[in-house]
């Protein structure tokens, strides 16, 4: 391992030491934590602020900030009633948002310490092993988060393996803010999705995909940073696909801010603009590439069941930063 890439970064809530790993390309510097495989900072050469929201030590990633930058799972998003059928058995979990399970609850992967499995100047693989029923889900599971930088791009592969049927739907939960400001004011987001999942008051899907309309039509771009805001899953496809661009974020009012293009293999993109943060509403936008939420309760949704015979599940995302924006989010 390249020890000069690794630095101490405080302690987790359980008082275990956390490390920060720095990756570099010729124009990009990225910092990742062993806590939650958190994406702590992304900086372009010549730009001081990070374009993802982060904190100066591990202790900052608690309370309302527990998901900030982290990999969430084993099941990202909401599970209605904090329960799901897995095989022929009903599994019940400890709810953490009303009567629901959000991002797999307190025992999710976002607050666990991952191990450095492989490290190079431009890449790192973090690994996490969970025993059968650890965190509430069946199966001895191994998760890997593989980050790699190249030029202006940061790629992430999320790998899941299991020894028995389980649910698997990891997602990155970095909050993007291209200007380093206090809010998303001035940001514009475009998403290549014709459909979105309707949600009820508790924000889990209540029906199948509906055509986008009004503020939920992001195909030509919508401004961010004001109410009512977004916490919605946009349906990109019915199945996983080869990597393709799906979302574009820019800050037209700030000429020197980079623009972001996001590509993914995943069939869904959950957009959450941080509007419910208790002290910093709209501080950044999470672009969570994943399967559609609450899938076990909807037969027509893409399945998140993973069986041993399926082999390794790979969920891929890539973010590319344009250091000289043209004012066109595309």
Coordinates of C-alpha atoms in Angstrom, one line a residue:
X1 CA 0.0 0.0 0.0
X2 CA 1.1 3.6 -0.7
X3 CA 1.2 4.9 2.9
X4 CA 1.6 8.5 1.8
X5 CA -2.0 8.3 0.4
X6 CA -3.4 7.4 3.8
X7 CA -4.1 9.8 6.7
X8 CA -5.8 9.6 10.0
X9 CA -9.2 11.2 10.0
X10 CA -10.7 10.9 13.5
X11 CA -12.9 8.2 14.9
X12 CA -16.2 6.6 14.2
X13 CA -19.2 6.7 16.6
X14 CA -17.9 3.5 18.1
X15 CA -14.5 5.2 18.7
X16 CA -12.7 3.2 16.0
X17 CA -10.0 5.0 14.0
X18 CA -11.0 6.2 10.5
X19 CA -8.6 6.7 7.6
X20 CA -8.8 9.0 4.6
X21 CA -7.4 7.7 1.3
X22 CA -6.4 10.2 -1.5
X23 CA -6.5 9.3 -5.2
X24 CA -5.1 11.5 -8.0
X25 CA -5.2 11.8 -11.7
X26 CA -3.5 14.6 -13.6
X27 CA -6.4 17.0 -13.0
X28 CA -8.5 15.4 -10.2
X29 CA -8.0 14.8 -6.5
X30 CA -10.5 12.6 -4.6
X31 CA -10.6 11.6 -1.0
X32 CA -12.4 8.5 0.3
X33 CA -12.9 7.4 3.9
X34 CA -12.9 3.9 5.4
X35 CA -16.0 5.0 7.3
X36 CA -19.0 4.1 5.1
X37 CA -16.7 4.2 2.0
X38 CA -17.6 7.9 2.1
X39 CA -16.7 10.1 -0.8
X40 CA -15.3 13.0 1.3
X41 CA -13.9 15.4 -1.3
X42 CA -13.6 15.8 -5.1
X43 CA -11.4 18.7 -6.4
X44 CA -10.3 19.8 -9.8
X45 CA -6.9 21.2 -10.3
X46 CA -7.0 25.0 -9.7
X47 CA -10.3 24.9 -7.8
X48 CA -10.2 25.1 -4.1
X49 CA -13.7 24.0 -3.0
X50 CA -14.7 20.4 -3.2
X51 CA -17.7 19.8 -5.4
X52 CA -19.0 17.2 -3.0
X53 CA -20.1 18.3 0.5
X54 CA -17.8 16.9 3.2
X55 CA -16.5 17.4 6.7
X56 CA -13.0 17.9 8.2
X57 CA -13.1 14.8 10.4
X58 CA -15.0 11.5 10.8
X59 CA -17.0 12.9 13.8
X60 CA -18.8 15.3 11.3
X61 CA -20.5 12.3 9.7
X62 CA -23.2 11.7 12.3
X63 CA -26.7 12.7 13.2
X64 CA -28.4 14.5 10.2
X65 CA -25.1 14.0 8.2
X66 CA -24.9 10.2 8.6
X67 CA -25.6 9.5 4.9
X68 CA -23.5 12.3 3.5
X69 CA -21.1 10.9 1.0
X70 CA -21.6 7.3 2.1
X71 CA -22.4 4.1 0.3
X72 CA -25.9 3.2 1.5
X73 CA -27.4 -0.3 1.7
X74 CA -27.5 -3.3 1.6
X75 CA -30.9 -1.9 0.4
X76 CA -30.9 1.8 -0.5
X77 CA -34.1 3.8 -0.3
X78 CA -37.3 3.0 1.6
X79 CA -38.9 -0.4 2.4
X80 CA -42.5 0.1 3.2
X81 CA -43.5 -1.3 6.6
X82 CA -39.8 -2.2 7.3
X83 CA -40.4 -5.7 6.0
X84 CA -40.0 -7.7 2.8
X85 CA -40.4 -11.2 1.5
X86 CA -37.1 -12.9 0.8
X87 CA -37.7 -16.3 -0.8
X88 CA -40.7 -17.8 1.0
X89 CA -40.0 -16.0 4.3
X90 CA -41.1 -12.6 5.6
X91 CA -38.2 -10.6 7.1
X92 CA -38.9 -7.8 9.5
X93 CA -36.5 -5.0 10.2
X94 CA -36.2 -2.2 12.8
X95 CA -37.9 0.9 11.3
X96 CA -35.9 4.1 11.3
X97 CA -38.2 6.5 9.5
X98 CA -41.7 6.3 10.9
X99 CA -42.8 2.7 10.1
X100 CA -40.3 2.4 7.3
X101 CA -36.8 1.2 6.8
X102 CA -34.6 3.9 5.1
X103 CA -31.2 2.9 3.7
X104 CA -31.2 -0.3 5.8
X105 CA -31.4 1.5 9.1
X106 CA -28.9 2.0 11.9
X107 CA -27.0 -1.2 11.0
X108 CA -26.6 -0.2 7.3
X109 CA -23.2 -0.1 5.6
X110 CA -23.0 3.7 5.7
X111 CA -21.7 3.8 9.3
X112 CA -19.5 0.7 9.2
X113 CA -15.7 0.6 8.8
X114 CA -14.6 -0.8 5.5
X115 CA -11.2 -2.3 4.9
X116 CA -8.6 -1.3 2.3
X117 CA -8.4 -4.3 0.0
X118 CA -6.4 -2.7 -2.8
X119 CA -4.7 0.6 -3.3
X120 CA -2.9 2.5 -6.0
X121 CA -2.2 6.1 -6.8
X122 CA -5.5 6.4 -8.9
X123 CA -7.7 3.7 -7.3
X124 CA -8.8 2.0 -4.1
X125 CA -11.0 -1.0 -3.3
X126 CA -12.8 -0.9 0.1
X127 CA -14.3 -4.1 1.3
X128 CA -16.9 -5.0 4.0
X129 CA -18.0 -8.5 5.1
X130 CA -21.3 -9.0 6.9
X131 CA -22.3 -12.3 8.6
X132 CA -25.7 -14.0 8.0
X133 CA -28.4 -11.8 9.5
X134 CA -25.9 -9.1 10.5
X135 CA -27.7 -5.8 9.8
X136 CA -31.0 -7.7 9.6
X137 CA -30.6 -9.3 6.1
X138 CA -29.9 -12.9 5.2
X139 CA -26.6 -14.2 3.8
X140 CA -22.9 -14.0 4.4
X141 CA -22.2 -11.0 2.1
X142 CA -19.1 -9.3 0.8
X143 CA -19.4 -5.7 -0.4
X144 CA -16.7 -3.9 -2.4
X145 CA -16.6 -0.2 -3.4
X146 CA -14.0 0.3 -6.1
X147 CA -13.2 4.0 -6.8
X148 CA -10.9 5.0 -9.7
X149 CA -9.9 8.4 -11.1
X150 CA -8.8 9.0 -14.7
X151 CA -8.5 12.5 -16.2
X152 CA -11.6 14.4 -15.3
X153 CA -13.6 11.3 -14.3
X154 CA -14.3 9.4 -11.1
X155 CA -15.7 5.8 -11.6
X156 CA -17.3 3.7 -8.9
X157 CA -18.2 0.0 -9.0
X158 CA -20.3 -1.4 -6.2
X159 CA -19.9 -5.2 -5.9
X160 CA -22.1 -7.5 -3.8
X161 CA -21.8 -11.3 -3.3
X162 CA -23.9 -13.5 -1.1
X163 CA -24.0 -17.2 -0.1
X164 CA -27.8 -17.3 0.2
X165 CA -30.8 -15.4 -1.3
X166 CA -30.8 -11.8 -0.1
X167 CA -31.7 -8.2 -1.1
X168 CA -29.0 -6.1 -2.7
X169 CA -29.3 -2.5 -3.9
X170 CA -26.3 -0.3 -2.9
X171 CA -26.2 3.3 -3.9
X172 CA -23.7 6.3 -3.6
X173 CA -25.0 9.1 -1.5
X174 CA -22.6 12.0 -2.2
X175 CA -24.2 15.5 -2.1
X176 CA -23.0 17.6 -5.0
X177 CA -22.6 21.4 -4.7
X178 CA -20.6 22.8 -7.6
X179 CA -19.9 26.2 -6.2
X180 CA -19.1 25.3 -2.6
X181 CA -21.9 27.7 -1.4
X182 CA -24.3 27.3 1.5
X183 CA -27.2 26.2 -0.8
X184 CA -28.0 24.9 -4.2
X185 CA -29.2 28.3 -5.4
X186 CA -28.4 28.7 -9.1
X187 CA -27.9 25.0 -9.8
X188 CA -29.7 23.4 -12.7
X189 CA -30.3 19.6 -13.0
X190 CA -31.2 17.7 -16.1
X191 CA -32.2 14.0 -16.0
X192 CA -32.8 11.8 -19.0
X193 CA -36.0 10.1 -17.6
X194 CA -39.5 10.1 -19.2
X195 CA -41.0 8.5 -16.0
X196 CA -41.0 9.0 -12.3
X197 CA -42.4 7.0 -9.4
X198 CA -45.4 8.6 -7.7
X199 CA -45.0 8.7 -3.9
X200 CA -47.3 9.3 -1.0
X201 CA -46.8 11.4 2.2
X202 CA -44.3 8.9 3.5
X203 CA -42.3 9.1 0.3
X204 CA -42.4 5.4 -0.7
X205 CA -43.8 4.6 -4.2
X206 CA -47.6 4.2 -4.3
X207 CA -47.9 3.2 -8.0
X208 CA -45.9 2.3 -11.0
X209 CA -44.0 4.7 -13.2
X210 CA -45.9 7.8 -14.3
X211 CA -44.9 10.3 -17.1
X212 CA -42.9 13.2 -15.9
X213 CA -44.7 16.5 -15.8
X214 CA -44.3 20.0 -14.4
X215 CA -41.3 20.4 -11.9
X216 CA -40.8 16.6 -12.2
X217 CA -39.9 16.9 -15.9
X218 CA -36.2 17.3 -15.7
X219 CA -35.5 16.4 -19.4
X220 CA -34.7 20.0 -20.3
X221 CA -33.4 21.0 -16.8
X222 CA -35.0 22.5 -13.7
X223 CA -33.5 24.8 -11.1
X224 CA -32.7 23.5 -7.6
X225 CA -32.6 25.0 -4.2
X226 CA -36.2 26.0 -3.5
X227 CA -39.4 24.3 -2.2
X228 CA -41.1 22.0 -2.8
X229 CA -37.8 20.4 -3.8
X230 CA -37.0 16.8 -4.8
X231 CA -36.9 13.4 -3.1
X232 CA -38.0 11.3 -6.1
X233 CA -36.9 8.3 -8.1
X234 CA -36.6 8.8 -11.8
X235 CA -37.0 5.7 -13.9
X236 CA -34.2 5.4 -16.4
X237 CA -34.9 1.9 -17.6
X238 CA -36.6 -1.3 -16.6
X239 CA -33.3 -3.2 -16.3
X240 CA -29.7 -2.5 -15.8
X241 CA -28.0 -1.2 -19.0
X242 CA -24.5 -0.6 -20.3
X243 CA -23.1 2.6 -18.9
X244 CA -24.9 5.7 -20.4
X245 CA -25.1 9.4 -19.4
X246 CA -28.3 10.0 -17.4
X247 CA -27.9 13.3 -15.5
X248 CA -26.2 16.7 -15.9
X249 CA -25.7 19.3 -13.2
X250 CA -24.4 22.8 -13.7
X251 CA -24.3 26.3 -12.1
X252 CA -24.8 28.8 -15.0
X253 CA -24.5 31.9 -12.8
X254 CA -21.0 31.0 -11.7
X255 CA -18.8 30.9 -14.9
X256 CA -15.8 29.2 -13.2
X257 CA -17.8 26.4 -11.6
X258 CA -17.4 23.0 -13.3
X259 CA -20.3 21.1 -14.9
X260 CA -21.0 17.5 -13.9
X261 CA -22.1 14.6 -16.1
X262 CA -23.2 11.4 -14.5
X263 CA -23.4 8.0 -16.2
X264 CA -24.6 4.8 -14.6
X265 CA -25.7 1.2 -15.3
X266 CA -28.6 1.4 -12.9
X267 CA -32.4 1.6 -13.8
X268 CA -33.2 4.4 -11.3
X269 CA -31.9 7.7 -10.1
X270 CA -33.1 9.0 -6.8
X271 CA -32.7 12.8 -6.6
X272 CA -32.7 14.3 -3.1
X273 CA -31.9 18.0 -2.7
X274 CA -31.3 18.0 1.1
X275 CA -34.5 20.0 1.7
X276 CA -35.2 18.3 5.1
X277 CA -31.8 18.9 6.6
X278 CA -32.5 20.5 10.0
X279 CA -29.7 23.2 9.9
X280 CA -28.6 23.4 6.2
X281 CA -31.6 22.8 3.9
X282 CA -30.7 22.5 0.2
X283 CA -26.9 22.2 1.0
X284 CA -26.3 19.8 -1.9
X285 CA -28.1 17.3 -4.2
X286 CA -27.7 13.6 -3.9
X287 CA -27.9 11.7 -7.2
X288 CA -28.4 8.1 -6.0
X289 CA -27.9 5.6 -8.9
X290 CA -29.8 2.5 -7.8
X291 CA -32.7 0.2 -8.5
X292 CA -36.2 1.6 -7.8
X293 CA -37.1 1.9 -4.1
X294 CA -39.4 -0.5 -2.3
X295 CA -39.0 -3.1 -5.1
X296 CA -39.9 -6.2 -3.0
X297 CA -43.5 -4.8 -2.7
X298 CA -43.9 -4.2 -6.5
X299 CA -43.8 -7.2 -8.8
X300 CA -43.3 -5.0 -11.9
X301 CA -40.3 -3.1 -10.5
X302 CA -36.7 -4.3 -11.3
X303 CA -35.9 -7.0 -8.8
X304 CA -33.3 -6.5 -6.1
X305 CA -33.1 -10.2 -5.2
X306 CA -29.6 -11.6 -5.4
X307 CA -28.9 -15.3 -5.2
X308 CA -25.6 -17.1 -4.9
X309 CA -25.9 -18.6 -8.4
X310 CA -26.2 -15.0 -9.8
X311 CA -22.5 -14.4 -8.9
X312 CA -21.2 -10.9 -8.2
X313 CA -23.7 -8.1 -8.7
X314 CA -22.0 -4.9 -10.1
X315 CA -23.6 -1.5 -10.0
X316 CA -21.5 1.1 -11.8
X317 CA -21.5 4.9 -11.8
X318 CA -19.1 7.5 -13.3
X319 CA -19.0 11.2 -12.7
X320 CA -17.2 13.5 -15.1
X321 CA -16.4 17.1 -14.4
X322 CA -16.0 19.8 -17.1
X323 CA -13.6 22.5 -15.8
X324 CA -14.6 24.9 -18.6
X325 CA -18.4 25.0 -18.6
X326 CA -20.2 26.3 -21.7
X327 CA -23.4 27.1 -20.0
X328 CA -25.2 24.1 -21.6
X329 CA -26.1 21.4 -19.0
X330 CA -25.7 18.8 -21.8

